[in-house]
Coordinates of C-alpha atoms (C1' of nucleotides) in Angstrom, one line a residue:
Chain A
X1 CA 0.0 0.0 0.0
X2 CA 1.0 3.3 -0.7
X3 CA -0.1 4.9 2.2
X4 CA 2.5 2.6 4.2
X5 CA 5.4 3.8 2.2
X6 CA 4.4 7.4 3.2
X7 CA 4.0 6.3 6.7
X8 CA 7.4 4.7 6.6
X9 CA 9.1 8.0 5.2
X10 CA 7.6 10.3 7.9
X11 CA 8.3 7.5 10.6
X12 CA 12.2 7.0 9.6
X13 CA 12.5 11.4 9.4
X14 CA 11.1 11.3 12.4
X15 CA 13.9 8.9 14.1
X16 CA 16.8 10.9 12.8
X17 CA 15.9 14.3 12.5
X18 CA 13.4 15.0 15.0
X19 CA 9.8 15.8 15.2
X20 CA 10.9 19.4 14.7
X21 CA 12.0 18.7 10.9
X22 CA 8.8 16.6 9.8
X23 CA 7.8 18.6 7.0
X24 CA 5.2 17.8 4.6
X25 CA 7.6 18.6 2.1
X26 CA 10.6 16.3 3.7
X27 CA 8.3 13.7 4.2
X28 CA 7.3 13.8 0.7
X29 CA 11.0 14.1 -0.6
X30 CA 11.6 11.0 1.8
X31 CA 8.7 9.2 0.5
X32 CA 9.9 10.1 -3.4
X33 CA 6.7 11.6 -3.8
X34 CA 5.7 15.5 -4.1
X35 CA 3.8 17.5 -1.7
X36 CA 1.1 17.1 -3.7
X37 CA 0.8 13.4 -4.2
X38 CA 1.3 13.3 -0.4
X39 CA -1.4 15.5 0.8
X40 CA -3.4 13.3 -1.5
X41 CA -3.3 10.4 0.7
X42 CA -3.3 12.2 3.6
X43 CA -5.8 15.7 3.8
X44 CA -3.8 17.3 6.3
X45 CA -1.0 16.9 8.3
X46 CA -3.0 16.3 11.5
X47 CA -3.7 13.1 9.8
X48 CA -0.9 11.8 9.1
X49 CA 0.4 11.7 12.4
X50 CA -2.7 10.1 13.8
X51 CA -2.6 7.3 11.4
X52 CA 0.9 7.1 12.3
X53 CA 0.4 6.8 15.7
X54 CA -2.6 4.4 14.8
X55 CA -0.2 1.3 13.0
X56 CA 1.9 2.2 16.0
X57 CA -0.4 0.9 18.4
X58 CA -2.0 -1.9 15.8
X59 CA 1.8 -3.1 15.3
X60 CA 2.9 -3.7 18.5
X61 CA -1.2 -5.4 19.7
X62 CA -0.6 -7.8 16.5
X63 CA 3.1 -8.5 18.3
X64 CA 1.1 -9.2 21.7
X65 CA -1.3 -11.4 19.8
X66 CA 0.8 -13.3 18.2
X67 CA 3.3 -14.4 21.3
X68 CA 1.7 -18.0 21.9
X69 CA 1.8 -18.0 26.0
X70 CA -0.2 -18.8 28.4
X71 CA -1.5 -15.2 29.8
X72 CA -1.9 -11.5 28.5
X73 CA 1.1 -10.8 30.8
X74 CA 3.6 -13.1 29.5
X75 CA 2.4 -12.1 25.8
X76 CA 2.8 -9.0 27.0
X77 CA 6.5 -9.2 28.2
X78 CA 7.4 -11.8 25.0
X79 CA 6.3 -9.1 22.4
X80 CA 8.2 -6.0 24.1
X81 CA 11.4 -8.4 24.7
X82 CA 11.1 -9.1 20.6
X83 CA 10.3 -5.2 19.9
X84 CA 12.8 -4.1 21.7
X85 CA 15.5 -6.9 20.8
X86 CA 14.8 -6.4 16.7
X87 CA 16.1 -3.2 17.8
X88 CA 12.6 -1.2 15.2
X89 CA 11.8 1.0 18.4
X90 CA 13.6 4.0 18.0
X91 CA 9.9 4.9 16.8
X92 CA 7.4 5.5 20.2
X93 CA 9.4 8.6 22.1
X94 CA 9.7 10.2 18.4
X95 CA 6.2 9.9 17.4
X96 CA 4.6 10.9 20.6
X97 CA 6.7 14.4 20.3
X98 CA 5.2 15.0 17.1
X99 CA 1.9 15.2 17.9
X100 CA 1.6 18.9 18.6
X101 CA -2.1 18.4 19.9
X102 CA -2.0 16.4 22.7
X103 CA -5.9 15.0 21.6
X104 CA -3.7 13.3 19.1
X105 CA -2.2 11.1 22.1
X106 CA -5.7 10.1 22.6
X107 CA -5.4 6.8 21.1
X108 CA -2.2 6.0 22.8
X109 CA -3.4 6.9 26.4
X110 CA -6.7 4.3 25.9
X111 CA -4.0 1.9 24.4
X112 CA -1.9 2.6 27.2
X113 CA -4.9 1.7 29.2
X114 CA -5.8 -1.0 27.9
X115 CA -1.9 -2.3 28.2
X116 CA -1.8 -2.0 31.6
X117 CA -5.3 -2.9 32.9
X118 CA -6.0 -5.9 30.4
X119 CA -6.8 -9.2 31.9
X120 CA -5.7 -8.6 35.3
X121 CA -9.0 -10.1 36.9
X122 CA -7.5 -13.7 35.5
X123 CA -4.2 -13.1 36.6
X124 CA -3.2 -15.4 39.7
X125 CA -1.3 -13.0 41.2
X126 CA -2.3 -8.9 39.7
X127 CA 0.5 -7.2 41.6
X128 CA 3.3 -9.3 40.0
X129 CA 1.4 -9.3 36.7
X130 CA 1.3 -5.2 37.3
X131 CA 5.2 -5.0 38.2
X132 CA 6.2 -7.2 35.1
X133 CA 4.3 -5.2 32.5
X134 CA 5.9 -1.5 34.5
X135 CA 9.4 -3.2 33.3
X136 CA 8.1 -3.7 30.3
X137 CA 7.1 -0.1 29.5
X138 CA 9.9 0.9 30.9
X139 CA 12.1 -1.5 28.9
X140 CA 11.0 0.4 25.7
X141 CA 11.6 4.1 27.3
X142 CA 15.1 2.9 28.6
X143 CA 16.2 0.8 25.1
X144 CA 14.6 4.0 23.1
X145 CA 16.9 6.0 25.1
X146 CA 19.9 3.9 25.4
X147 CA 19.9 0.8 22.9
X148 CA 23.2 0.0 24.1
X149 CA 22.4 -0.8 28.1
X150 CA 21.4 -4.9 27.2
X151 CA 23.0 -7.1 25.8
X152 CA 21.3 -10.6 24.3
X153 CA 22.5 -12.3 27.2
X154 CA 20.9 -9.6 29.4
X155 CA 17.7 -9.5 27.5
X156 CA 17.5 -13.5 28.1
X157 CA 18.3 -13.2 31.9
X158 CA 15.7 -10.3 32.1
X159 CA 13.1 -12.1 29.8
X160 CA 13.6 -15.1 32.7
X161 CA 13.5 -13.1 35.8
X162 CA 10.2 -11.4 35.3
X163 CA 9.2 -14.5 33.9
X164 CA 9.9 -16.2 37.2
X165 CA 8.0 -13.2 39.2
X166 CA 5.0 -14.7 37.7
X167 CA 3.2 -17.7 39.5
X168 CA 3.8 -20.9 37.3
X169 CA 0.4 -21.3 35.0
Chain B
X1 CA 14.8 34.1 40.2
X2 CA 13.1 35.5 37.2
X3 CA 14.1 32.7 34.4
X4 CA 12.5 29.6 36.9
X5 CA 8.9 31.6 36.2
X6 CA 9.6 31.6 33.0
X7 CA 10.6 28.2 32.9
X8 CA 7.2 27.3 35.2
X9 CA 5.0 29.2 32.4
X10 CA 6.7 27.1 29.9
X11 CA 6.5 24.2 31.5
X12 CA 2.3 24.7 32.3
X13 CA 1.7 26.0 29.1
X14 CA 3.1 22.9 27.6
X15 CA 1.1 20.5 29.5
X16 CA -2.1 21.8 28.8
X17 CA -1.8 22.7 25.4
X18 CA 0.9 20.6 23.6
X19 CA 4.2 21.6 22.2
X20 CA 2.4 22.8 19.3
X21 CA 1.1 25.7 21.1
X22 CA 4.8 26.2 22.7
X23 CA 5.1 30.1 21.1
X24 CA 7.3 32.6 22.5
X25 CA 4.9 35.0 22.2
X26 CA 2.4 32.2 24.4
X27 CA 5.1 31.9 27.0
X28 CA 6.3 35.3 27.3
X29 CA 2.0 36.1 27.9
X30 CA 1.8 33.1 30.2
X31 CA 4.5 34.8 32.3
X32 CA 3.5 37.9 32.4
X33 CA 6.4 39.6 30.2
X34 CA 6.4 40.8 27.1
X35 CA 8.0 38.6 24.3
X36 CA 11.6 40.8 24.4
X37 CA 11.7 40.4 27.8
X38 CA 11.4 36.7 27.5
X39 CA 14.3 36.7 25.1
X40 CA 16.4 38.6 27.4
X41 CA 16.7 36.0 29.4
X42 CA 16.7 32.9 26.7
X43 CA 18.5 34.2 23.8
X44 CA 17.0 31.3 21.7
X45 CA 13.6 29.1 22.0
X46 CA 16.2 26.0 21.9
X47 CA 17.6 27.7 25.3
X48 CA 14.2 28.0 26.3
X49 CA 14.3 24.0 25.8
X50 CA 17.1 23.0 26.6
X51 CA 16.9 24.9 30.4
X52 CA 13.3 23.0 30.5
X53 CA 14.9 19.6 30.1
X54 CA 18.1 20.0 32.4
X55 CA 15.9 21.6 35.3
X56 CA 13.4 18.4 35.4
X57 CA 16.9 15.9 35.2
X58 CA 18.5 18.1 38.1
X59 CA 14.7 18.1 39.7
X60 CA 14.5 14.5 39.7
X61 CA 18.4 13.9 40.9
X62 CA 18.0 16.1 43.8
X63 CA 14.5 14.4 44.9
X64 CA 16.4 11.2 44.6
X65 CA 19.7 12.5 46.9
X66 CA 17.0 13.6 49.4
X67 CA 15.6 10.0 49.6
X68 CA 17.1 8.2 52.9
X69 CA 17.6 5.3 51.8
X70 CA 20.5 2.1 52.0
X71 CA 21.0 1.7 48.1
X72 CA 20.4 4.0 45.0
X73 CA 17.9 1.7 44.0
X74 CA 16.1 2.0 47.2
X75 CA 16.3 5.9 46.9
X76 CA 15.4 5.5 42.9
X77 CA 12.2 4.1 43.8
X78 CA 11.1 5.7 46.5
X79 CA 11.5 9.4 44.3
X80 CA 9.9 8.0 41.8
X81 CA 7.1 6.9 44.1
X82 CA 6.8 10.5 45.5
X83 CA 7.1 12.4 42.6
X84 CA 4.0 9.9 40.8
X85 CA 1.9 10.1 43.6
X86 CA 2.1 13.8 44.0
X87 CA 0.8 14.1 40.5
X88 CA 3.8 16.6 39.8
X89 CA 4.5 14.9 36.8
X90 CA 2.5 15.7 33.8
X91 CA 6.0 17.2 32.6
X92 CA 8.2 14.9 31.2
X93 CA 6.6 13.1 27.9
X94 CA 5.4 16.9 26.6
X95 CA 8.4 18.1 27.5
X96 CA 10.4 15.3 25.5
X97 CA 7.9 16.1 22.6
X98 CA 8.8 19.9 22.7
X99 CA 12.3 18.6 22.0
X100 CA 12.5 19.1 17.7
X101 CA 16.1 18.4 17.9
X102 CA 17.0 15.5 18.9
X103 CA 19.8 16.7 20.3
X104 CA 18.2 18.3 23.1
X105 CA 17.2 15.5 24.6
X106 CA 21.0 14.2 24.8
X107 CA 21.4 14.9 28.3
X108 CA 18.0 13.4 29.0
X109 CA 20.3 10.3 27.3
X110 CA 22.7 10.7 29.4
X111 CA 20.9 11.3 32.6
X112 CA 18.6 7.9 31.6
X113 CA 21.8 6.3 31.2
X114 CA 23.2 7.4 34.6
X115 CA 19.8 6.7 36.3
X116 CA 19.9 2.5 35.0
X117 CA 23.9 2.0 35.8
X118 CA 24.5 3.7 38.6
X119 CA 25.9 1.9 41.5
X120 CA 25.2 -1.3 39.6
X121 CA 28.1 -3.0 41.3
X122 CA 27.2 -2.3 44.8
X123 CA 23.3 -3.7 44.6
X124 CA 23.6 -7.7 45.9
X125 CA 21.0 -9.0 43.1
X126 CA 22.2 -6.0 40.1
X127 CA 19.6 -7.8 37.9
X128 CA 16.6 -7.2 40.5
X129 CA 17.8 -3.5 41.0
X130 CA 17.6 -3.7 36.9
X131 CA 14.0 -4.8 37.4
X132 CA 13.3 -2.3 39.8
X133 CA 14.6 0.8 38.3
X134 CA 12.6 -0.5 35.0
X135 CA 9.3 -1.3 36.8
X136 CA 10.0 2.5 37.8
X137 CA 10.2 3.7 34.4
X138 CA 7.4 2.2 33.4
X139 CA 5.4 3.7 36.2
X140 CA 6.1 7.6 35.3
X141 CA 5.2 6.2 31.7
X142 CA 1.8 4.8 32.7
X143 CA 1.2 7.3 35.2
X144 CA 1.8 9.7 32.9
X145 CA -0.9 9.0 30.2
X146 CA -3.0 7.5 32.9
X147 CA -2.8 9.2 36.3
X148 CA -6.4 7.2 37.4
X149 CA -4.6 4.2 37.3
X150 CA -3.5 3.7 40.8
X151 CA -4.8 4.8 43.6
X152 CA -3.1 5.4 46.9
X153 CA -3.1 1.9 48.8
X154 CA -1.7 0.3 45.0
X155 CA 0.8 2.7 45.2
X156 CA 1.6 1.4 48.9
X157 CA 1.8 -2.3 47.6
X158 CA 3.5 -1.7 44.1
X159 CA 5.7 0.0 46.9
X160 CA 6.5 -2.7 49.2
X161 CA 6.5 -5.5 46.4
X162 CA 9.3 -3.9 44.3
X163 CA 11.1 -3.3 47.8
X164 CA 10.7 -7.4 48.4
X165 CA 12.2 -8.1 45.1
X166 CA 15.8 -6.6 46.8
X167 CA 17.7 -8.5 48.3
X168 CA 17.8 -7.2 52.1
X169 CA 20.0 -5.1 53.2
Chain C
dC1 C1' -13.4 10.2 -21.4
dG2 C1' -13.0 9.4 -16.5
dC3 C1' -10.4 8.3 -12.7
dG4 C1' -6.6 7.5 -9.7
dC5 C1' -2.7 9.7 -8.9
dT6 C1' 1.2 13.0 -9.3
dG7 C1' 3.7 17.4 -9.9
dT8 C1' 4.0 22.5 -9.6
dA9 C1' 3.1 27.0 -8.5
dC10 C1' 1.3 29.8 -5.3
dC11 C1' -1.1 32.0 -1.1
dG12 C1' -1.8 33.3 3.6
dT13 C1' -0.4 32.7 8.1
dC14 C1' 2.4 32.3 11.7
dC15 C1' 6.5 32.7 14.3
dA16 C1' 11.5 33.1 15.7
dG17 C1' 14.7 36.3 16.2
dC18 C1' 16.3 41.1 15.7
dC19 C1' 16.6 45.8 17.0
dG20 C1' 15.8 50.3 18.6
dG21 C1' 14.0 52.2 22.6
dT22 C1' 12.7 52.8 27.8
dA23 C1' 13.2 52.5 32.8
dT24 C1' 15.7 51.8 36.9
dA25 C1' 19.6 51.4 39.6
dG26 C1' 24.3 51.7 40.7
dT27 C1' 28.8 54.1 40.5
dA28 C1' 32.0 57.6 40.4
dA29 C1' 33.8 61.9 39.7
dC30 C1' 33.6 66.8 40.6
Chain D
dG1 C1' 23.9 66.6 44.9
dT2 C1' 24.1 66.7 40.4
dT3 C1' 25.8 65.2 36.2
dA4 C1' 27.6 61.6 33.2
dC5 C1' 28.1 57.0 32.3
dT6 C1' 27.2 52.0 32.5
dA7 C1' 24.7 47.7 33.4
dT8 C1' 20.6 45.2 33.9
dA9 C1' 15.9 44.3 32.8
dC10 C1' 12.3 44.7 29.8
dC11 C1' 9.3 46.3 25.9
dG12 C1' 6.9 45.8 21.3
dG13 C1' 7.1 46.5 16.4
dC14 C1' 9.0 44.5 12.4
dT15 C1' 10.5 41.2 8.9
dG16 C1' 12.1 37.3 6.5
dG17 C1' 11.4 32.8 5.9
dA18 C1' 9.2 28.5 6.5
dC19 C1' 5.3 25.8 6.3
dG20 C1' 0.5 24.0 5.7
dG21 C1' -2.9 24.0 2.6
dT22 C1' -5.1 25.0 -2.2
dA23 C1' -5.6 25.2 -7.2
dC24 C1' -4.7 23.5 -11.2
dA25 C1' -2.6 21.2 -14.9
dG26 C1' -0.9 17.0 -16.4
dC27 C1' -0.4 11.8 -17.2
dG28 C1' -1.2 7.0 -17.8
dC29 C1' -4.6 3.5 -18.0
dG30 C1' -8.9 1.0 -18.7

DNA sequence: CGCGCTGTACCGTCCAGCCGGTATAGTAAC
DNA sequence: GTTACTATACCGGCTGGACGGTACAGCGCG
C-alpha cells in the first residue's frame, strides 16, 4: 500500500531528525513523492500523524497477539522483549513528540490503558502481573533512550526473571 | 529568580496545550512579560528548551539524593514513588515532545543512562535492581498518560513488592 | 473520457529572532 | 547633589522565511 510507504518516510524522518524537521515537504521528498501526491493520501497533516500513531499501536497489539503463552502478561512481556531486541523501536518517544495536539495522544493513552489494565482479573497473582508489564514499558523508554544498556544475554536473563515473578500457569 | 517563572509558564503551558502551542509569544504572555523580555533571558527558544529539560533531570536527581535510603535503587524508587503520587509529573513526555532536535534531549540520554547503571556494582542481586529501576520507568510512563490508574493503597503495595524483590540489606 | 494519482506553483499565516527604545539602579567623579 | 556613564531588565514592532494547505494542470490506463 502506498499509504505505508508514506508512513514509513515520515516514521524513519522522524527517528533521525526529529519531530521538529517533519515537514510535509521532507516527508514527501523521503517518501519520493511530491507534496502534492502526499497530501493526497493524507488531507492534512493532523492526519498523518494520527494514522501514524494508529499502526503504532496496531503493530505492537498484532506482536502481543501473536506471542503463543499462556497469559496477557507473558504475551505481553514476549512481544516488548522481541520489539525491543529487533532493535525497530527507536519509533514511540519520536512519534509521541510530534503530535503537537495532545488530543492526538488520545489513542495512545486508551492503548496505554488498555496495556496495563487488560486481563488482570484472570491473573493469579495482579501485583506481579502489574510489576512485570511496568518493566516492560519501561524497557521500551530505557532501550529508546539507550539501545546500548542490554545485551542478548541480558535481554535473556531479564526475559527469565520477570518470567519467574509470575506464578507458574 | 526570574528565568525559573519563566521556565514554570513554559512548563504549564506545555502541559495543557501541547508543544504545538509552545510560542514565544504564548510563553512570554503566560509569564507575564512581554515577548523581548522573554528573550532577554533565553536568547534562543532552543535555550528556552534545553533549560526546561536540564531543570526536570536536576529536579529529579535532587529528589532522589534527598531519599534516605541504604541503596540508590532504594532511593530511585522511593522518588519516583513521591514524585508519581504527587501528580507533579504531567511534565516529562510533553516536554520530550517539545524537544525538535534530537539533540536536546542528549542529556535526557545521558541522565537515563546514569539513572539505570548507577551503582550497579554495589546492589547484591544488580539484575533485581535492573527490574526495579525499569518497573519505575514504566510507572512515570503509565502514570503519565493515565494518572487514574493507581490509587493510593496500590501505590503502597507496588511499593513494598518492588522493595521485596531486593535482596535485604 | 473518466479516474486515480502525481507534480508545480502559489497564497496566507504564523512565528522566531532582531533591534531600537525605555526605565531603573548603581557608581563615580567633581 | 548633580551630572555623566554603564549595566541590567524589559518592551513591542518588524521582517524574513518557512510551512500548511489550495488550485490546477498534467499523465497513464482502462
Amino acid at each position: 500500500m502506498r499509504k505505508d510507504e508514506l508512513l514509513n518516510a515520515a516514521e524513519s524522518l522522524l527517528a533521525d531528525q526529529g519531530a521538529g524537521c517533519l515537514t510535509l515537504a521532507a516527508v514527501a521528498e523521503r517518501a519520493g513523492v511530491s507534496k502534492g501526491g502526499l497530501l493526497y493520501h493524507f488531507a492534512t497533516k493532523e492526519a498523518l500523524i494520527k494514522a501514524l500513531i494508529e499502526r503504532l499501536i496496531a503493530d505492537f497489539d498484532e506482536l502481543v497477539a501473536a506471542q503463543d503463552e499462556s497469559s496477557y502478561t507473558r504475551s505481553y512481556l514476549a512481544a516488548t522483549l522481541a520489539a525491543v531486541r529487533s532493535g525497530r523501536l527507536r519509533r514511540w518517544a519520536v512519534v509521541t513528540g510530534a503530535a503537537g495536539d495532545p488530543q492526538l495522544l488520545a489513542p495512545l493513552r486508551e492503548a496505554m490503558c488498555r496495556w496495563h489494565r487488560a486481563g488482570m482479573e484472570a491473573e493469579a497473582d495482579p501485583m506481579a502481573a502489574q510489576i512485570v508489564r511496568l518493566a516492560c514499558e519501561g524497557l521500551w523508554d530505557v532501550a529508546t533512550h539507550d539501545p546500548e544498556i542490554y545485551d542478548e544475554s541480558q535481554y535473556e536473563e531479564l526475559h527469565q526473571r520477570l518470567l519467574a515473578l509470575l506464578p507458574s500457569p
